[in-house]
Short mmCIF file of C-alpha atoms and ligand atoms in Angstrom, two decimals:
data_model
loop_
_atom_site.label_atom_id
_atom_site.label_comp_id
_atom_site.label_asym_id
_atom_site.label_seq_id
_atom_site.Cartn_x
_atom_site.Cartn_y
_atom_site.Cartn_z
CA UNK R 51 0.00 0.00 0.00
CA UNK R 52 1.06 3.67 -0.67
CA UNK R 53 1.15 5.96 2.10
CA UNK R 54 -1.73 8.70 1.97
CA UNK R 55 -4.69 6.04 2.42
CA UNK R 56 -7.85 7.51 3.73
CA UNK R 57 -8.88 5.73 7.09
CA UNK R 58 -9.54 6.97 10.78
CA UNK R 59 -6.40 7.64 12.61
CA UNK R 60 -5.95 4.31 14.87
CA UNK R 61 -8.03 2.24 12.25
CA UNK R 62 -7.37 -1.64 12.43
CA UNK R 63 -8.29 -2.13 8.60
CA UNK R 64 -5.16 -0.78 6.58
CA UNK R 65 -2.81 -2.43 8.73
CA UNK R 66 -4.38 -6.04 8.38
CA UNK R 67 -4.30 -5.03 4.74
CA UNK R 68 -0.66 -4.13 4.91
CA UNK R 69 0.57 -7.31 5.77
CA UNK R 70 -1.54 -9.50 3.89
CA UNK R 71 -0.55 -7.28 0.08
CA UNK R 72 2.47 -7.90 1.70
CA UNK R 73 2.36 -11.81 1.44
CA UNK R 74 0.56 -12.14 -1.12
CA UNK R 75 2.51 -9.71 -3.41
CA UNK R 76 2.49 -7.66 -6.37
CA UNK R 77 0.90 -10.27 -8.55
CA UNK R 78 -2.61 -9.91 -7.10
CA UNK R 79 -6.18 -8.81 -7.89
CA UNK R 80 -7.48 -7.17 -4.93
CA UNK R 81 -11.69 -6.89 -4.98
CA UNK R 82 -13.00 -4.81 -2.66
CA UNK R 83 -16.99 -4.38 -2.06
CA UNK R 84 -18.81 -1.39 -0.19
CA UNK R 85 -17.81 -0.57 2.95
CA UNK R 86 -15.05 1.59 5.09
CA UNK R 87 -11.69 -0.23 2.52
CA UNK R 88 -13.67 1.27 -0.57
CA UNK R 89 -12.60 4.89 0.66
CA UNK R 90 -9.52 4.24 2.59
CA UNK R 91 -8.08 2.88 -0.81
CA UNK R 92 -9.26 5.91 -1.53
CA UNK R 93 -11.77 7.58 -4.72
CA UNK R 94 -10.95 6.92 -8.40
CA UNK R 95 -8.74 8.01 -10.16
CA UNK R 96 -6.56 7.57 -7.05
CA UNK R 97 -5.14 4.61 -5.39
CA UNK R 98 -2.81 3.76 -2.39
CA UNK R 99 -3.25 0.04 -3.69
CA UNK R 100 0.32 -0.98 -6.00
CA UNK R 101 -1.90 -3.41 -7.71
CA UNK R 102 -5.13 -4.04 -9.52
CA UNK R 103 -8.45 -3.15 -7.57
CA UNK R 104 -12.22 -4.11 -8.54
CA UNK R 105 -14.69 -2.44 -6.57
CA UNK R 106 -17.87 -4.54 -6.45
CA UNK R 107 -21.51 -4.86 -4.87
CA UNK R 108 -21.94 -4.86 -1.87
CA UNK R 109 -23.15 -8.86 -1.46
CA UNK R 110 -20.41 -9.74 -4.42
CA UNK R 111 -17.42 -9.76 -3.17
CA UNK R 112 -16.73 -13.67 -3.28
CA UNK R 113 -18.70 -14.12 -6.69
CA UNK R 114 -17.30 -11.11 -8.24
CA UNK R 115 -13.27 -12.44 -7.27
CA UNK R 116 -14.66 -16.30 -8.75
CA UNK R 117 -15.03 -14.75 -11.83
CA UNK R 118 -11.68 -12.48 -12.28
CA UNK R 119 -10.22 -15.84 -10.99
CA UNK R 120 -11.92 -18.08 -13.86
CA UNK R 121 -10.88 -15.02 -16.50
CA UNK R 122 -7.41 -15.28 -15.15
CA UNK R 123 -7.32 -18.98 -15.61
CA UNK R 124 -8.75 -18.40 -18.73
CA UNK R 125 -5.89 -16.26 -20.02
CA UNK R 126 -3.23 -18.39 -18.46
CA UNK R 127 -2.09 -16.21 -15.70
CA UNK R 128 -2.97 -18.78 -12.62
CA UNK R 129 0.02 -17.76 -10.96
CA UNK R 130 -2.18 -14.63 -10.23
CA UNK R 131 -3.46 -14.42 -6.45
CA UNK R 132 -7.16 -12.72 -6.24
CA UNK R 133 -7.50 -11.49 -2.89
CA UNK R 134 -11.65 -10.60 -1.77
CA UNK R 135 -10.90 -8.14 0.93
CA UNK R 136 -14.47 -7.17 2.54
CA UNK R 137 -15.93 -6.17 6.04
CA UNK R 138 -17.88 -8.31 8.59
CA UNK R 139 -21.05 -6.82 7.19
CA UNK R 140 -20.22 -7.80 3.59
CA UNK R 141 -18.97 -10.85 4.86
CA UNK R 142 -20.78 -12.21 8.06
CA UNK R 143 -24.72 -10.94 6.67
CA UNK R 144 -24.84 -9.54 3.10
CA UNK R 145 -22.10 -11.49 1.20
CA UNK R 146 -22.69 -14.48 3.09
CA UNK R 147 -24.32 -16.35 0.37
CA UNK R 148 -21.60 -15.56 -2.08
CA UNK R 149 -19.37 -16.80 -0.09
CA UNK R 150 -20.60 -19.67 0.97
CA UNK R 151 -21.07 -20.55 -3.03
CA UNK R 152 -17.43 -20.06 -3.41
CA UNK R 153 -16.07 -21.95 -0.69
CA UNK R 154 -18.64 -24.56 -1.14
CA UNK R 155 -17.42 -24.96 -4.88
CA UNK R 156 -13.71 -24.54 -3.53
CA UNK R 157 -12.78 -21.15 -5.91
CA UNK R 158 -9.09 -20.88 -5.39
CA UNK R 159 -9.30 -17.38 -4.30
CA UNK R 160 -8.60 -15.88 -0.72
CA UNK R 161 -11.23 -14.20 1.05
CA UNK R 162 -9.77 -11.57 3.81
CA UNK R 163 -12.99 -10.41 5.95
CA UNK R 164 -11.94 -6.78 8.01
CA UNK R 165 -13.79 -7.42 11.21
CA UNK R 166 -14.81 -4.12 12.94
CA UNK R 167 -17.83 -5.28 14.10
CA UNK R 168 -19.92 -2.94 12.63
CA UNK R 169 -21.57 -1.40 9.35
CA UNK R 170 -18.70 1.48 10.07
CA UNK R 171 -18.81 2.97 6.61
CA UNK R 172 -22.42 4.09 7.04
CA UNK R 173 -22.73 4.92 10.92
CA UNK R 174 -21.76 2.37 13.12
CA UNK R 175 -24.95 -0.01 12.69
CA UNK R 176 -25.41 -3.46 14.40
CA UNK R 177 -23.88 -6.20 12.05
CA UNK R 178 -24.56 -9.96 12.94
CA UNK R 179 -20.57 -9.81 13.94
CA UNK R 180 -21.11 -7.42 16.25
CA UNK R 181 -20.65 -8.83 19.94
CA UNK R 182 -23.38 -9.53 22.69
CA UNK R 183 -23.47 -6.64 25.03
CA UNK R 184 -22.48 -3.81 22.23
CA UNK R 185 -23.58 -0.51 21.83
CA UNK R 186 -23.74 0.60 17.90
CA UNK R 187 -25.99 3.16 16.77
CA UNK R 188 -29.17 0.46 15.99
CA UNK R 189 -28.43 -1.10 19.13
CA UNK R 190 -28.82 2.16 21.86
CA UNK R 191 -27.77 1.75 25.37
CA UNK R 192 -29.60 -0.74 27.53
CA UNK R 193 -31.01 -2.46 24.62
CA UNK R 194 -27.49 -3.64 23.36
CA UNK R 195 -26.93 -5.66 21.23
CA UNK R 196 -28.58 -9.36 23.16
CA UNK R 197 -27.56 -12.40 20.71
CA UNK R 198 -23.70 -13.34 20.04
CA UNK R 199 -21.55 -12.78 17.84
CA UNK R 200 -21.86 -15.14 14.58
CA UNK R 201 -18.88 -17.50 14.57
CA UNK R 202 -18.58 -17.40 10.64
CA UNK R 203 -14.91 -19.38 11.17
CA UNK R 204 -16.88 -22.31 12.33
CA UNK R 205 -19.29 -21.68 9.04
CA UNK R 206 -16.28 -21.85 6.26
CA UNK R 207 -14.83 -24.63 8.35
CA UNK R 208 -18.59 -26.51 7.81
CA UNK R 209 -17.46 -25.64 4.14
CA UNK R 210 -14.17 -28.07 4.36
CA UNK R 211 -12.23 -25.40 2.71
CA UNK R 212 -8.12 -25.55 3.20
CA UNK R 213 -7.91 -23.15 5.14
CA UNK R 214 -9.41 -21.04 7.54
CA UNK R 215 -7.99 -18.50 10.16
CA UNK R 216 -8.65 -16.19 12.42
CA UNK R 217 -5.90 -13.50 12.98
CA UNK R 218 -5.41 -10.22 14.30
CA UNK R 219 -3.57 -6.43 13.68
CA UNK R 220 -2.16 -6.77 17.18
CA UNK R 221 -0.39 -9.96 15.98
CA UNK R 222 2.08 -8.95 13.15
CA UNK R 223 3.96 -12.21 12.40
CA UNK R 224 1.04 -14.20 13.22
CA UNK R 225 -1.00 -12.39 10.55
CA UNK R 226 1.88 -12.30 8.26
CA UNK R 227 2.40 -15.76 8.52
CA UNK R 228 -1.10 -16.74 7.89
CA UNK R 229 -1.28 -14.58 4.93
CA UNK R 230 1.73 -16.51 3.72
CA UNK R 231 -0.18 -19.69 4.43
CA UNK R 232 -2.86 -19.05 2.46
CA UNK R 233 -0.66 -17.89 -0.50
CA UNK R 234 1.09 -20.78 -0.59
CA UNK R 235 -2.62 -22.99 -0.81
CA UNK R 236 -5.03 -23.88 -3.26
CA UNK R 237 -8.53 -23.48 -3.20
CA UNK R 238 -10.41 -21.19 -0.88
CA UNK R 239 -8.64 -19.70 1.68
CA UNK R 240 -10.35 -17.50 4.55
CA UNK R 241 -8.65 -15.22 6.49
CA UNK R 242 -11.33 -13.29 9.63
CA UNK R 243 -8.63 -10.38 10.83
CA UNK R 244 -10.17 -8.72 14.01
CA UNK R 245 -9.62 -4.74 13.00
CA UNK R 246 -10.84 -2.29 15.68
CA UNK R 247 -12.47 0.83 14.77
CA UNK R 248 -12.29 4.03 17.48
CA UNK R 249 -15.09 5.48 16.21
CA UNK R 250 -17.06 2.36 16.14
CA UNK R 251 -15.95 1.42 19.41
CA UNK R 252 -15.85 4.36 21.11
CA UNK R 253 -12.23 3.89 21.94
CA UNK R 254 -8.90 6.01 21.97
CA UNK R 255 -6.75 5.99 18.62
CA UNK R 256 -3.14 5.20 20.32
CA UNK R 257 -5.32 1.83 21.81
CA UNK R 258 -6.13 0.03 18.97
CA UNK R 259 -3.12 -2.82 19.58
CA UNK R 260 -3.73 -2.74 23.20
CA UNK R 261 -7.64 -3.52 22.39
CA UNK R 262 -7.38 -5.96 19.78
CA UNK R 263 -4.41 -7.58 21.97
CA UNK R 264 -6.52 -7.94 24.90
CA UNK R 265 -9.27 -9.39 22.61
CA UNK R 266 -7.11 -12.14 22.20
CA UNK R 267 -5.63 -12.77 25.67
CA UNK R 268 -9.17 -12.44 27.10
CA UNK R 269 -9.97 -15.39 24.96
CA UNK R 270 -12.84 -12.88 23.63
CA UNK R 271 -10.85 -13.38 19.77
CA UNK R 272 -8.66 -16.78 19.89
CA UNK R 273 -6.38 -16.82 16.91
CA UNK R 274 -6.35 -20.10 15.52
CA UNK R 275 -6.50 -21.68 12.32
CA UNK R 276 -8.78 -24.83 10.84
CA UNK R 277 -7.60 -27.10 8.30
CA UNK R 278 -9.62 -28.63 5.91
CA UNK R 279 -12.74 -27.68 8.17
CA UNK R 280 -11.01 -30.24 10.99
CA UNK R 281 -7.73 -29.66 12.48
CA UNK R 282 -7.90 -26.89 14.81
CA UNK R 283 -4.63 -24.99 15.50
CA UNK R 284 -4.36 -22.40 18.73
CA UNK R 285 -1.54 -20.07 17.69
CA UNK R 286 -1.70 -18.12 21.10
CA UNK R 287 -1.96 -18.74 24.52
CA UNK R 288 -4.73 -16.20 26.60
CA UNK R 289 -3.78 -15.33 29.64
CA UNK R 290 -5.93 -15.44 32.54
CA UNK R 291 -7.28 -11.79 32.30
CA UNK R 292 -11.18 -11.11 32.84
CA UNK R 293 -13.16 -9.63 29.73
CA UNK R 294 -13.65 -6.59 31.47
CA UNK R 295 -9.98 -5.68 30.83
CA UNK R 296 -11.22 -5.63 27.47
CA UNK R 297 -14.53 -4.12 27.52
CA UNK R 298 -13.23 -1.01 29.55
CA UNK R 299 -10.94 0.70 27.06
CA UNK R 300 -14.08 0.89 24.69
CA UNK R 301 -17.24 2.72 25.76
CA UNK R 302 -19.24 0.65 23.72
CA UNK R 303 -19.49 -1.39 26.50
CA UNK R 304 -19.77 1.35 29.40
CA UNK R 305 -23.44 0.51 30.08
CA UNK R 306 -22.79 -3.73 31.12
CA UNK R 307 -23.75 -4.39 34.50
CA UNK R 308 -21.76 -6.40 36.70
CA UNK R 309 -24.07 -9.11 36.30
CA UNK R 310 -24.30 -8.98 32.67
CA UNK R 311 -20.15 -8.69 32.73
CA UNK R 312 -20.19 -11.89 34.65
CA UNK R 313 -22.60 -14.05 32.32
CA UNK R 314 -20.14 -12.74 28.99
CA UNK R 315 -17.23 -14.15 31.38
CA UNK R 316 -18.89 -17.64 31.53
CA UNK R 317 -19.87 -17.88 27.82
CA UNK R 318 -15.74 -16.66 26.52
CA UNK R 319 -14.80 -19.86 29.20
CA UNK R 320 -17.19 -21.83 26.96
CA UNK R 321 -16.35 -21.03 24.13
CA UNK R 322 -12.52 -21.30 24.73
CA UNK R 323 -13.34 -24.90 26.51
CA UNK R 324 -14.94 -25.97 23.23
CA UNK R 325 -11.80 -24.59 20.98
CA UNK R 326 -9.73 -26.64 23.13
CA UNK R 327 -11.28 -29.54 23.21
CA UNK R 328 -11.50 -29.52 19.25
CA UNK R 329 -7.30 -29.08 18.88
CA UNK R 330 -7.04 -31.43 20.79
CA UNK R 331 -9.22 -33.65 17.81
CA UNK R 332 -7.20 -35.14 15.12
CA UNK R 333 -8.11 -34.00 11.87
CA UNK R 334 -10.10 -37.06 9.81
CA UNK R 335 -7.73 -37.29 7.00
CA UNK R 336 -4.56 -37.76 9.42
CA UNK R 337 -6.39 -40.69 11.06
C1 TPP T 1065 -26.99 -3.56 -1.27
C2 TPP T 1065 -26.42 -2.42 -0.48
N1 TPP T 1065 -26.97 -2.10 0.72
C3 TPP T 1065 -26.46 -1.08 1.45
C4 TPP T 1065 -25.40 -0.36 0.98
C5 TPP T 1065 -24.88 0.81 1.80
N2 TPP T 1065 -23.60 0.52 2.44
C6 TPP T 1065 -22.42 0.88 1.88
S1 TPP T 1065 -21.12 0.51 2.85
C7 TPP T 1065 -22.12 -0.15 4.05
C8 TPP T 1065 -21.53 -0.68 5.34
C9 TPP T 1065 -20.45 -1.70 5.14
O1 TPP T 1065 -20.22 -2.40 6.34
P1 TPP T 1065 -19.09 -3.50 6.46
O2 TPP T 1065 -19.18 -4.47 5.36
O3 TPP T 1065 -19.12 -4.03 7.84
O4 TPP T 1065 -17.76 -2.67 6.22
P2 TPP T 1065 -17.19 -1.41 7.04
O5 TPP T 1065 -17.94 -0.22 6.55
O6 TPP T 1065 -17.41 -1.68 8.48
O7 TPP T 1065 -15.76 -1.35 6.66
C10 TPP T 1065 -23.46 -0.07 3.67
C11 TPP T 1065 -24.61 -0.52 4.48
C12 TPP T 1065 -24.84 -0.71 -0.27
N3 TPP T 1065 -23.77 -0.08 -0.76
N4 TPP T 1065 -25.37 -1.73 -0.98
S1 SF4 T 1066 -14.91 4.27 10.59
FE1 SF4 T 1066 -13.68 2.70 11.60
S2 SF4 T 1066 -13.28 1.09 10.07
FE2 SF4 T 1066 -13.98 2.96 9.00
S3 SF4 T 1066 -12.07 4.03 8.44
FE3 SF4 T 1066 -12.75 4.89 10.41
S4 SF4 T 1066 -11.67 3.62 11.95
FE4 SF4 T 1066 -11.55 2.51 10.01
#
């Protein structure tokens, strides 16, 4: 990426985006749909992208990259990565079907999903990745947002794609590495890159590592990765810090009661329980 991009000071998005051009290289087709990326690559004819970008309906981001992938096959350049870079709300709600027709017909493409956690670009609406608990501007105080967050790793993973990871701007090398990962990989490839948004989250711009780093050593975002929709790889070990570490850099949380703190506790044990318990699984196809 060029300098000069067009985001939020302290936004999460152009870093994960950083590292993964990074990986992938200049031999990539980057297709980006509505949503915050499709003005911090910034308005035709301008670009801080040093490769080819397709902007593309909002719900198309998956079907529109199948295609440039089947015309690049066509014209013999398959050494050419096509990278669909969209939010949660293109990805988790909106896009969802288009993805799920890619990864169920295995398009060798990678699919990077942005997760702020939020419709950001228009107003900070409730998306079905935001969080329990969460303020967002459809979701006022005291009638947060009250079912969870989808877990759309454990959807692509349903999928049996290669590859599917969760990753985060707060780990570098660990994002980097996955991006490399994927490159190297045929077929669909899902990467779901946790990206915090001040504005969104009502949080301070110098805290957006801090945030996201909690997120994962909370156990409120585990990084791990899926292969082939069965082995389940934990890249980093939480530590034992409560979720309200997390939840009280970023007023979108402000209005939890103890209580209510207390209940999201027990269902991030759960969940992290469950994670375990499925690494610790052999994958079918090393049996
Ligand atoms: C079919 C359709 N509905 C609504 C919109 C308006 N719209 C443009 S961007 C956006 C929000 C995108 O949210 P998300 O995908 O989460 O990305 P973010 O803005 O958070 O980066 C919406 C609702 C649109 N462009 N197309
Ligand atoms: S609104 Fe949020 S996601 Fe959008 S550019 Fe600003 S910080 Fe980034």
């Amino acid at each position: 990426m060029h300098p000069g991009h067009f985001a939020c000071q302290g936004c999460g998005a152009p870093l994960a985006m950083r590292y993964v051009i990074r990986a992938l290289g200049k031999r990539t087709v980057v297709v980006i749909p509505a949503g915050c990326f499709s003005v911090i690559q910034s308005p035709f004819p301008y670009s801080t992208m040093k490769v080819p970008v397709v902007h593309c309906a909002f719900e198309t981001a998956a079907s529109t990259a199948s295609g440039i992938r089947a015309a690049l096959d066509m014209n013999g350049n398959g050494d050419v990565h096509v990278l669909a870079w969209a939010g949660d709300g293109a990805t988790f709600d909106i896009g969802l079907q288009a993805l799920s027709g890619a990864a169920e017909r295995n398009e060798n493409i990678i699919y990077g999903c942005y997760d702020n956690e939020a419709y950001m670009n228009t107003g900070i609406q409730r998306s079905s990745a935001t969080p329990y608990g969460a303020w967002t501007t459809t979701t006022p105080e005291r009638q947060f947002k009250d079912s969870p967050k989808k877990n759309i790793i454990e959807i692509l993973a349903g999928h049996k794609i290669p590859y599917a990871a969760t990753a985060s701007v707060a780990y570098p090398e660990d994002l980097a590495r996955k991006a490399e990962k994927a490159r190297d990989m045929k077929g669909t490839r899902f990467l779901h890159i946790l990206a915090p948004c001040p504005p969104g989250w009502r949080s301070s711009t110098e805290k957006t590592i801090k945030i996201a780093r909690l997120a994962t050593l909370t156990k409120v975002f585990p990084l791990y990765e899926v292969i082939n929709g069965e082995e389940y790889i934990i890249n980093v070990q939480p530590k034992k810090i409560p979720v309200s570490e997390y939840f009280k850099h970023q007023m979108r949380f402000r209005h939890l009661k103890e209580e209510e703190i207390k209940d999201i506790q027990k269902r991030v044990d759960y969940e992290w329980e469950r994670l375990l318990n499925r690494s610790m699984m052999e994958g079918f196809n090393n049996k």
